[in-house]
Tab-separated table of N, CA and C in Angstrom:
chain	number	residue	atom	x	y	z
A	1299	MET	N	-39.755	24.118	51.129
A	1299	MET	CA	-39.306	23.195	50.071
A	1299	MET	C	-39.542	23.874	48.729
A	1300	ALA	N	-38.594	23.765	47.824
A	1300	ALA	CA	-38.685	24.378	46.517
A	1300	ALA	C	-39.793	23.729	45.694
A	1301	ASP	N	-40.349	24.499	44.786
A	1301	ASP	CA	-41.417	23.990	43.894
A	1301	ASP	C	-40.976	22.710	43.172
A	1302	GLU	N	-39.734	22.691	42.695
A	1302	GLU	CA	-39.211	21.550	41.966
A	1302	GLU	C	-39.252	20.283	42.851
A	1303	GLU	N	-38.834	20.436	44.092
A	1303	GLU	CA	-38.846	19.309	45.028
A	1303	GLU	C	-40.246	18.842	45.315
A	1304	GLU	N	-41.159	19.787	45.492
A	1304	GLU	CA	-42.562	19.461	45.769
A	1304	GLU	C	-43.171	18.685	44.605
A	1305	ARG	N	-42.917	19.162	43.368
A	1305	ARG	CA	-43.437	18.469	42.164
A	1305	ARG	C	-42.869	17.077	42.097
A	1306	ALA	N	-41.595	16.911	42.417
A	1306	ALA	CA	-40.981	15.577	42.316
A	1306	ALA	C	-41.582	14.622	43.345
A	1307	LEU	N	-41.807	15.085	44.550
A	1307	LEU	CA	-42.417	14.231	45.587
A	1307	LEU	C	-43.862	13.854	45.215
A	1308	GLU	N	-44.595	14.827	44.701
A	1308	GLU	CA	-45.969	14.555	44.303
A	1308	GLU	C	-46.018	13.573	43.132
A	1309	ALA	N	-45.130	13.775	42.163
A	1309	ALA	CA	-45.107	12.901	40.981
A	1309	ALA	C	-44.726	11.485	41.334
A	1310	ALA	N	-43.833	11.313	42.311
A	1310	ALA	CA	-43.384	9.962	42.667
A	1310	ALA	C	-44.548	9.114	43.165
A	1311	GLY	N	-45.517	9.758	43.744
A	1311	GLY	CA	-46.663	8.994	44.248
A	1311	GLY	C	-47.711	8.659	43.220
A	1312	LYS	N	-47.764	9.380	42.119
A	1312	LYS	CA	-48.838	9.108	41.162
A	1312	LYS	C	-48.396	8.680	39.763
A	1313	ASP	N	-47.252	9.097	39.310
A	1313	ASP	CA	-46.852	8.825	37.935
A	1313	ASP	C	-46.177	7.435	37.725
A	1314	GLU	N	-45.728	6.831	38.779
A	1314	GLU	CA	-44.988	5.563	38.645
A	1314	GLU	C	-45.784	4.530	37.852
A	1315	ASN	N	-47.087	4.440	38.085
A	1315	ASN	CA	-47.895	3.451	37.389
A	1315	ASN	C	-48.877	4.091	36.408
A	1316	GLY	N	-48.982	5.392	36.396
A	1316	GLY	CA	-49.979	6.056	35.576
A	1316	GLY	C	-49.419	6.558	34.263
A	1317	ASP	N	-50.209	7.294	33.551
A	1317	ASP	CA	-49.804	7.897	32.316
A	1317	ASP	C	-49.112	9.220	32.614
A	1318	SER	N	-48.392	9.725	31.642
A	1318	SER	CA	-47.714	11.012	31.841
A	1318	SER	C	-47.758	11.767	30.525
A	1319	ILE	N	-47.348	13.033	30.606
A	1319	ILE	CA	-47.279	13.861	29.407
A	1319	ILE	C	-46.330	13.233	28.359
A	1320	PHE	N	-45.243	12.629	28.837
A	1320	PHE	CA	-44.305	12.027	27.889
A	1320	PHE	C	-44.920	10.832	27.168
A	1321	GLY	N	-45.762	10.076	27.849
A	1321	GLY	CA	-46.446	8.957	27.206
A	1321	GLY	C	-47.364	9.477	26.128
A	1322	LYS	N	-48.064	10.566	26.418
A	1322	LYS	CA	-48.954	11.173	25.399
A	1322	LYS	C	-48.189	11.712	24.231
A	1323	ILE	N	-47.008	12.310	24.489
A	1323	ILE	CA	-46.183	12.796	23.390
A	1323	ILE	C	-45.687	11.615	22.557
A	1324	ALA	N	-45.236	10.567	23.223
A	1324	ALA	CA	-44.697	9.410	22.488
A	1324	ALA	C	-45.736	8.748	21.611
A	1325	ARG	N	-46.993	8.790	22.064
A	1325	ARG	CA	-48.108	8.178	21.266
A	1325	ARG	C	-48.662	9.164	20.241
A	1326	GLY	N	-48.182	10.374	20.213
A	1326	GLY	CA	-48.691	11.371	19.234
A	1326	GLY	C	-49.953	12.043	19.645
A	1327	GLU	N	-50.377	11.887	20.928
A	1327	GLU	CA	-51.606	12.477	21.417
A	1327	GLU	C	-51.427	13.947	21.751
A	1328	VAL	N	-50.183	14.319	22.106
A	1328	VAL	CA	-49.849	15.732	22.380
A	1328	VAL	C	-48.775	16.097	21.349
A	1329	PRO	N	-49.054	17.083	20.524
A	1329	PRO	CA	-48.047	17.439	19.497
A	1329	PRO	C	-46.863	18.196	20.109
A	1330	VAL	N	-45.704	17.924	19.551
A	1330	VAL	CA	-44.492	18.666	19.896
A	1330	VAL	C	-43.760	18.992	18.604
A	1331	ASP	N	-42.916	19.975	18.708
A	1331	ASP	CA	-42.050	20.336	17.574
A	1331	ASP	C	-40.773	19.510	17.729
A	1332	ALA	N	-40.763	18.339	17.136
A	1332	ALA	CA	-39.624	17.380	17.320
A	1332	ALA	C	-38.353	17.945	16.699
A	1333	VAL	N	-37.250	17.878	17.471
A	1333	VAL	CA	-35.949	18.239	16.937
A	1333	VAL	C	-35.247	16.985	16.355
A	1334	PHE	N	-35.769	15.818	16.754
A	1334	PHE	CA	-35.282	14.529	16.237
A	1334	PHE	C	-36.376	13.507	16.484
A	1335	GLU	N	-36.522	12.590	15.517
A	1335	GLU	CA	-37.487	11.487	15.700
A	1335	GLU	C	-37.110	10.353	14.780
A	1336	ASP	N	-37.231	9.164	15.316
A	1336	ASP	CA	-37.101	7.949	14.522
A	1336	ASP	C	-38.132	6.958	15.040
A	1337	ASP	N	-38.010	5.716	14.686
A	1337	ASP	CA	-39.019	4.742	15.106
A	1337	ASP	C	-38.953	4.389	16.596
A	1338	LYS	N	-37.853	4.767	17.274
A	1338	LYS	CA	-37.686	4.368	18.669
A	1338	LYS	C	-37.729	5.515	19.693
A	1339	VAL	N	-37.311	6.737	19.243
A	1339	VAL	CA	-37.216	7.867	20.151
A	1339	VAL	C	-37.765	9.140	19.514
A	1340	ILE	N	-38.119	10.080	20.362
A	1340	ILE	CA	-38.493	11.407	19.931
A	1340	ILE	C	-37.809	12.420	20.880
A	1341	ALA	N	-37.366	13.521	20.315
A	1341	ALA	CA	-36.694	14.577	21.101
A	1341	ALA	C	-37.361	15.917	20.802
A	1342	PHE	N	-37.466	16.735	21.814
A	1342	PHE	CA	-38.146	18.029	21.684
A	1342	PHE	C	-37.586	18.993	22.714
A	1343	ASN	N	-37.832	20.294	22.516
A	1343	ASN	CA	-37.350	21.291	23.440
A	1343	ASN	C	-38.141	21.265	24.723
A	1344	ASP	N	-37.428	21.420	25.851
A	1344	ASP	CA	-38.060	21.449	27.181
A	1344	ASP	C	-38.853	22.751	27.315
A	1345	ILE	N	-40.019	22.675	27.937
A	1345	ILE	CA	-40.844	23.880	28.092
A	1345	ILE	C	-40.357	24.746	29.246
A	1346	TYR	N	-39.477	24.205	30.095
A	1346	TYR	CA	-38.881	24.988	31.180
A	1346	TYR	C	-37.346	24.897	31.036
A	1347	PRO	N	-36.771	25.529	30.000
A	1347	PRO	CA	-35.360	25.330	29.707
A	1347	PRO	C	-34.455	25.833	30.820
A	1348	GLN	N	-33.418	25.053	31.092
A	1348	GLN	CA	-32.422	25.413	32.108
A	1348	GLN	C	-31.079	25.810	31.461
A	1349	ALA	N	-31.096	25.955	30.148
A	1349	ALA	CA	-29.941	26.378	29.371
A	1349	ALA	C	-30.462	26.899	28.034
A	1350	PRO	N	-29.655	27.646	27.279
A	1350	PRO	CA	-30.105	28.138	25.991
A	1350	PRO	C	-30.601	27.016	25.069
A	1351	VAL	N	-29.988	25.832	25.174
A	1351	VAL	CA	-30.506	24.650	24.498
A	1351	VAL	C	-30.808	23.622	25.553
A	1352	HIS	N	-32.059	23.181	25.630
A	1352	HIS	CA	-32.486	22.169	26.615
A	1352	HIS	C	-33.473	21.253	25.912
A	1353	ILE	N	-32.978	20.096	25.512
A	1353	ILE	CA	-33.742	19.140	24.729
A	1353	ILE	C	-34.022	17.899	25.588
A	1354	ILE	N	-35.259	17.426	25.514
A	1354	ILE	CA	-35.680	16.186	26.188
A	1354	ILE	C	-35.707	15.054	25.148
A	1355	VAL	N	-35.135	13.923	25.499
A	1355	VAL	CA	-35.115	12.737	24.612
A	1355	VAL	C	-35.844	11.601	25.340
A	1356	ILE	N	-36.863	11.034	24.710
A	1356	ILE	CA	-37.641	9.936	25.337
A	1356	ILE	C	-37.791	8.753	24.391
A	1357	PRO	N	-37.873	7.550	24.941
A	1357	PRO	CA	-38.219	6.400	24.112
A	1357	PRO	C	-39.704	6.461	23.759
A	1358	LYS	N	-40.074	5.959	22.619
A	1358	LYS	CA	-41.455	5.967	22.213
A	1358	LYS	C	-42.303	4.950	22.981
A	1359	ARG	N	-41.634	3.917	23.543
A	1359	ARG	CA	-42.335	2.922	24.382
A	1359	ARG	C	-41.751	3.006	25.783
A	1360	ARG	N	-42.613	3.178	26.750
A	1360	ARG	CA	-42.140	3.252	28.157
A	1360	ARG	C	-41.655	1.880	28.643
A	1361	ASP	N	-42.398	0.846	28.378
A	1361	ASP	CA	-41.966	-0.522	28.673
A	1361	ASP	C	-41.417	-0.700	30.093
A	1362	GLY	N	-42.043	-0.072	31.071
A	1362	GLY	CA	-41.611	-0.189	32.448
A	1362	GLY	C	-40.479	0.729	32.849
A	1363	LEU	N	-39.930	1.490	31.909
A	1363	LEU	CA	-38.833	2.401	32.200
A	1363	LEU	C	-39.357	3.729	32.774
A	1364	THR	N	-39.782	3.700	34.004
A	1364	THR	CA	-40.227	4.921	34.637
A	1364	THR	C	-39.020	5.733	35.098
A	1365	ARG	N	-37.926	5.048	35.386
A	1365	ARG	CA	-36.678	5.688	35.767
A	1365	ARG	C	-35.533	4.727	35.417
A	1366	LEU	N	-34.331	5.278	35.334
A	1366	LEU	CA	-33.190	4.478	34.909
A	1366	LEU	C	-32.937	3.304	35.827
A	1367	SER	N	-33.166	3.472	37.114
A	1367	SER	CA	-32.905	2.367	38.052
A	1367	SER	C	-33.871	1.201	37.849
A	1368	LYS	N	-34.895	1.343	37.024
A	1368	LYS	CA	-35.824	0.247	36.704
A	1368	LYS	C	-35.377	-0.548	35.492
A	1369	ALA	N	-34.272	-0.139	34.858
A	1369	ALA	CA	-33.800	-0.784	33.626
A	1369	ALA	C	-33.487	-2.255	33.890
A	1370	GLU	N	-33.864	-3.081	32.929
A	1370	GLU	CA	-33.579	-4.506	32.969
A	1370	GLU	C	-32.807	-4.881	31.711
A	1371	GLU	N	-32.381	-6.130	31.644
A	1371	GLU	CA	-31.626	-6.579	30.483
A	1371	GLU	C	-32.390	-6.304	29.185
A	1372	LYS	N	-33.691	-6.463	29.189
A	1372	LYS	CA	-34.497	-6.238	27.977
A	1372	LYS	C	-34.446	-4.801	27.469
A	1373	HIS	N	-33.956	-3.864	28.295
A	1373	HIS	CA	-33.900	-2.471	27.928
A	1373	HIS	C	-32.554	-2.054	27.338
A	1374	LYS	N	-31.603	-2.966	27.236
A	1374	LYS	CA	-30.269	-2.616	26.776
A	1374	LYS	C	-30.302	-1.933	25.372
A	1375	GLU	N	-31.087	-2.455	24.490
A	1375	GLU	CA	-31.121	-1.891	23.129
A	1375	GLU	C	-31.657	-0.467	23.134
A	1376	ILE	N	-32.742	-0.206	23.800
A	1376	ILE	CA	-33.293	1.147	23.814
A	1376	ILE	C	-32.406	2.110	24.541
A	1377	LEU	N	-31.755	1.677	25.601
A	1377	LEU	CA	-30.823	2.561	26.335
A	1377	LEU	C	-29.671	2.955	25.447
A	1378	GLY	N	-29.117	2.003	24.691
A	1378	GLY	CA	-28.052	2.329	23.733
A	1378	GLY	C	-28.550	3.234	22.620
A	1379	HIS	N	-29.751	3.005	22.184
A	1379	HIS	CA	-30.326	3.832	21.096
A	1379	HIS	C	-30.544	5.276	21.598
A	1380	LEU	N	-30.963	5.442	22.841
A	1380	LEU	CA	-31.121	6.768	23.400
A	1380	LEU	C	-29.790	7.528	23.373
A	1381	MET	N	-28.709	6.842	23.757
A	1381	MET	CA	-27.401	7.488	23.743
A	1381	MET	C	-26.975	7.849	22.324
A	1382	TRP	N	-27.201	6.937	21.394
A	1382	TRP	CA	-26.898	7.223	19.999
A	1382	TRP	C	-27.684	8.440	19.491
A	1383	ALA	N	-28.963	8.499	19.869
A	1383	ALA	CA	-29.839	9.607	19.445
A	1383	ALA	C	-29.300	10.927	20.004
A	1384	VAL	N	-28.828	10.926	21.221
A	1384	VAL	CA	-28.250	12.135	21.806
A	1384	VAL	C	-27.088	12.601	20.965
A	1385	ALA	N	-26.169	11.695	20.601
A	1385	ALA	CA	-25.035	12.036	19.776
A	1385	ALA	C	-25.463	12.620	18.430
A	1386	GLU	N	-26.482	12.019	17.810
A	1386	GLU	CA	-27.021	12.508	16.533
A	1386	GLU	C	-27.565	13.894	16.681
A	1387	ILE	N	-28.330	14.131	17.725
A	1387	ILE	CA	-28.945	15.467	17.957
A	1387	ILE	C	-27.832	16.502	18.127
A	1388	VAL	N	-26.837	16.181	18.923
A	1388	VAL	CA	-25.723	17.120	19.169
A	1388	VAL	C	-24.994	17.411	17.875
A	1389	ARG	N	-24.717	16.384	17.060
A	1389	ARG	CA	-24.023	16.585	15.772
A	1389	ARG	C	-24.873	17.423	14.818
A	1390	LYS	N	-26.123	17.026	14.613
A	1390	LYS	CA	-26.961	17.684	13.614
A	1390	LYS	C	-27.293	19.143	13.986
A	1391	ASN	N	-27.217	19.463	15.267
A	1391	ASN	CA	-27.536	20.811	15.694
A	1391	ASN	C	-26.298	21.615	16.080
A	1392	ASN	N	-25.114	21.075	15.798
A	1392	ASN	CA	-23.836	21.725	16.084
A	1392	ASN	C	-23.791	22.301	17.500
A	1393	LEU	N	-24.136	21.445	18.472
A	1393	LEU	CA	-24.224	21.920	19.841
A	1393	LEU	C	-22.860	21.981	20.533
A	1394	GLY	N	-21.863	21.335	20.017
A	1394	GLY	CA	-20.563	21.370	20.674
A	1394	GLY	C	-20.621	20.646	22.011
A	1395	ASP	N	-20.027	21.250	23.032
A	1395	ASP	CA	-20.032	20.628	24.368
A	1395	ASP	C	-21.440	20.689	24.967
A	1396	PHE	N	-21.741	19.702	25.788
A	1396	PHE	CA	-23.085	19.598	26.359
A	1396	PHE	C	-23.036	18.814	27.637
A	1397	ARG	N	-24.106	18.871	28.410
A	1397	ARG	CA	-24.283	18.052	29.573
A	1397	ARG	C	-25.494	17.184	29.331
A	1398	LEU	N	-25.386	15.899	29.734
A	1398	LEU	CA	-26.512	14.969	29.624
A	1398	LEU	C	-26.946	14.631	31.039
A	1399	VAL	N	-28.234	14.758	31.326
A	1399	VAL	CA	-28.737	14.550	32.683
A	1399	VAL	C	-29.875	13.538	32.645
A	1400	VAL	N	-29.855	12.617	33.624
A	1400	VAL	CA	-30.967	11.713	33.892
A	1400	VAL	C	-31.303	11.840	35.345
A	1401	ASN	N	-32.469	12.344	35.664
A	1401	ASN	CA	-32.913	12.417	37.054
A	1401	ASN	C	-33.599	11.109	37.399
A	1402	ASN	N	-33.268	10.549	38.567
A	1402	ASN	CA	-33.781	9.214	38.934
A	1402	ASN	C	-34.372	9.297	40.357
A	1403	GLY	N	-35.671	9.427	40.416
A	1403	GLY	CA	-36.380	9.444	41.708
A	1403	GLY	C	-36.568	10.817	42.315
A	1404	PRO	N	-37.348	10.876	43.389
A	1404	PRO	CA	-37.698	12.159	43.971
A	1404	PRO	C	-36.530	12.958	44.529
A	1405	GLU	N	-35.525	12.312	45.106
A	1405	GLU	CA	-34.396	13.035	45.610
A	1405	GLU	C	-33.560	13.695	44.528
A	1406	ALA	N	-33.669	13.165	43.330
A	1406	ALA	CA	-32.998	13.745	42.171
A	1406	ALA	C	-33.935	14.704	41.425
A	1407	CYS	N	-35.088	14.982	42.007
A	1407	CYS	CA	-36.103	15.882	41.438
A	1407	CYS	C	-36.664	15.366	40.128
A	1408	GLN	N	-36.824	14.066	39.966
A	1408	GLN	CA	-37.528	13.538	38.799
A	1408	GLN	C	-39.004	13.854	38.973
A	1409	SER	N	-39.572	14.574	38.024
A	1409	SER	CA	-40.961	15.004	38.174
A	1409	SER	C	-41.890	14.326	37.174
A	1410	ILE	N	-41.340	13.600	36.214
A	1410	ILE	CA	-42.161	12.806	35.275
A	1410	ILE	C	-41.604	11.391	35.250
A	1411	TYR	N	-42.403	10.429	35.609
A	1411	TYR	CA	-41.917	9.040	35.717
A	1411	TYR	C	-42.106	8.294	34.402
A	1412	TYR	N	-41.254	8.704	33.461
A	1412	TYR	CA	-41.113	8.115	32.137
A	1412	TYR	C	-39.665	8.451	31.815
A	1413	LEU	N	-38.829	7.444	31.653
A	1413	LEU	CA	-37.390	7.706	31.454
A	1413	LEU	C	-37.181	8.783	30.391
A	1414	HIS	N	-36.380	9.779	30.732
A	1414	HIS	CA	-36.089	10.836	29.794
A	1414	HIS	C	-34.694	11.416	30.058
A	1415	LEU	N	-34.059	11.852	28.991
A	1415	LEU	CA	-32.736	12.442	29.074
A	1415	LEU	C	-32.812	13.921	28.752
A	1416	HIS	N	-32.042	14.702	29.491
A	1416	HIS	CA	-31.986	16.142	29.240
A	1416	HIS	C	-30.629	16.459	28.557
A	1417	ILE	N	-30.656	17.095	27.422
A	1417	ILE	CA	-29.436	17.592	26.807
A	1417	ILE	C	-29.411	19.097	27.098
A	1418	LEU	N	-28.359	19.556	27.814
A	1418	LEU	CA	-28.178	20.960	28.122
A	1418	LEU	C	-26.932	21.457	27.426
A	1419	ALA	N	-27.090	22.586	26.658
A	1419	ALA	CA	-25.946	23.079	25.900
A	1419	ALA	C	-26.013	24.612	25.719
A	1420	LYS	N	-24.897	25.110	25.221
A	1420	LYS	CA	-24.757	26.522	24.862
A	1420	LYS	C	-24.659	27.463	26.054
A	1421	ARG	N	-24.171	26.957	27.189
A	1421	ARG	CA	-23.767	27.795	28.309
A	1421	ARG	C	-22.737	27.041	29.118
A	1422	GLN	N	-21.953	27.815	29.877
A	1422	GLN	CA	-20.968	27.169	30.752
A	1422	GLN	C	-21.671	26.470	31.890
A	1423	MET	N	-21.379	25.180	32.077
A	1423	MET	CA	-21.956	24.444	33.173
A	1423	MET	C	-21.073	24.558	34.404
A	1424	LYS	N	-21.643	24.381	35.564
A	1424	LYS	CA	-20.903	24.432	36.836
A	1424	LYS	C	-20.733	23.027	37.378
A	1425	TRP	N	-19.701	22.861	38.197
A	1425	TRP	CA	-19.483	21.585	38.880
A	1425	TRP	C	-19.184	21.844	40.340
A	1426	PRO	N	-19.772	21.176	41.259
A	1426	PRO	CA	-20.758	20.125	41.009
A	1426	PRO	C	-22.114	20.702	40.667
A	1427	PRO	N	-22.934	19.944	39.911
A	1427	PRO	CA	-24.254	20.430	39.569
A	1427	PRO	C	-25.184	20.373	40.774
A	1428	GLY	N	-26.310	21.062	40.649
A	1428	GLY	CA	-27.357	20.972	41.680
A	1428	GLY	C	-27.189	21.865	42.846
């Protein structure tokens, strides 16, 4: 089994109800070089980039959003704001075409159970992904 798959399976068992690195970043306990930040979201470069540009976008409040499939009606505003933030980041950084990824659960290799979006840009993407 690949390292990525092992990390995802291990994370699924412990991060669902616990704290994560993204929670610490959102609370300002772990510093990052933010590429975008407002009162609702923060975005920063991925430490394991899969493209020349690989930015992670997270809400500042987890509010039960460990993965997209956990979204409820109360999350509609933050989900829309996350999408708007992605568009702002792409515009302000002149990224052009990009891929937006949300991993949901261990089979999708989600390794941190705090909803997050991956912006991948500045290389030709393949289809199908994965």
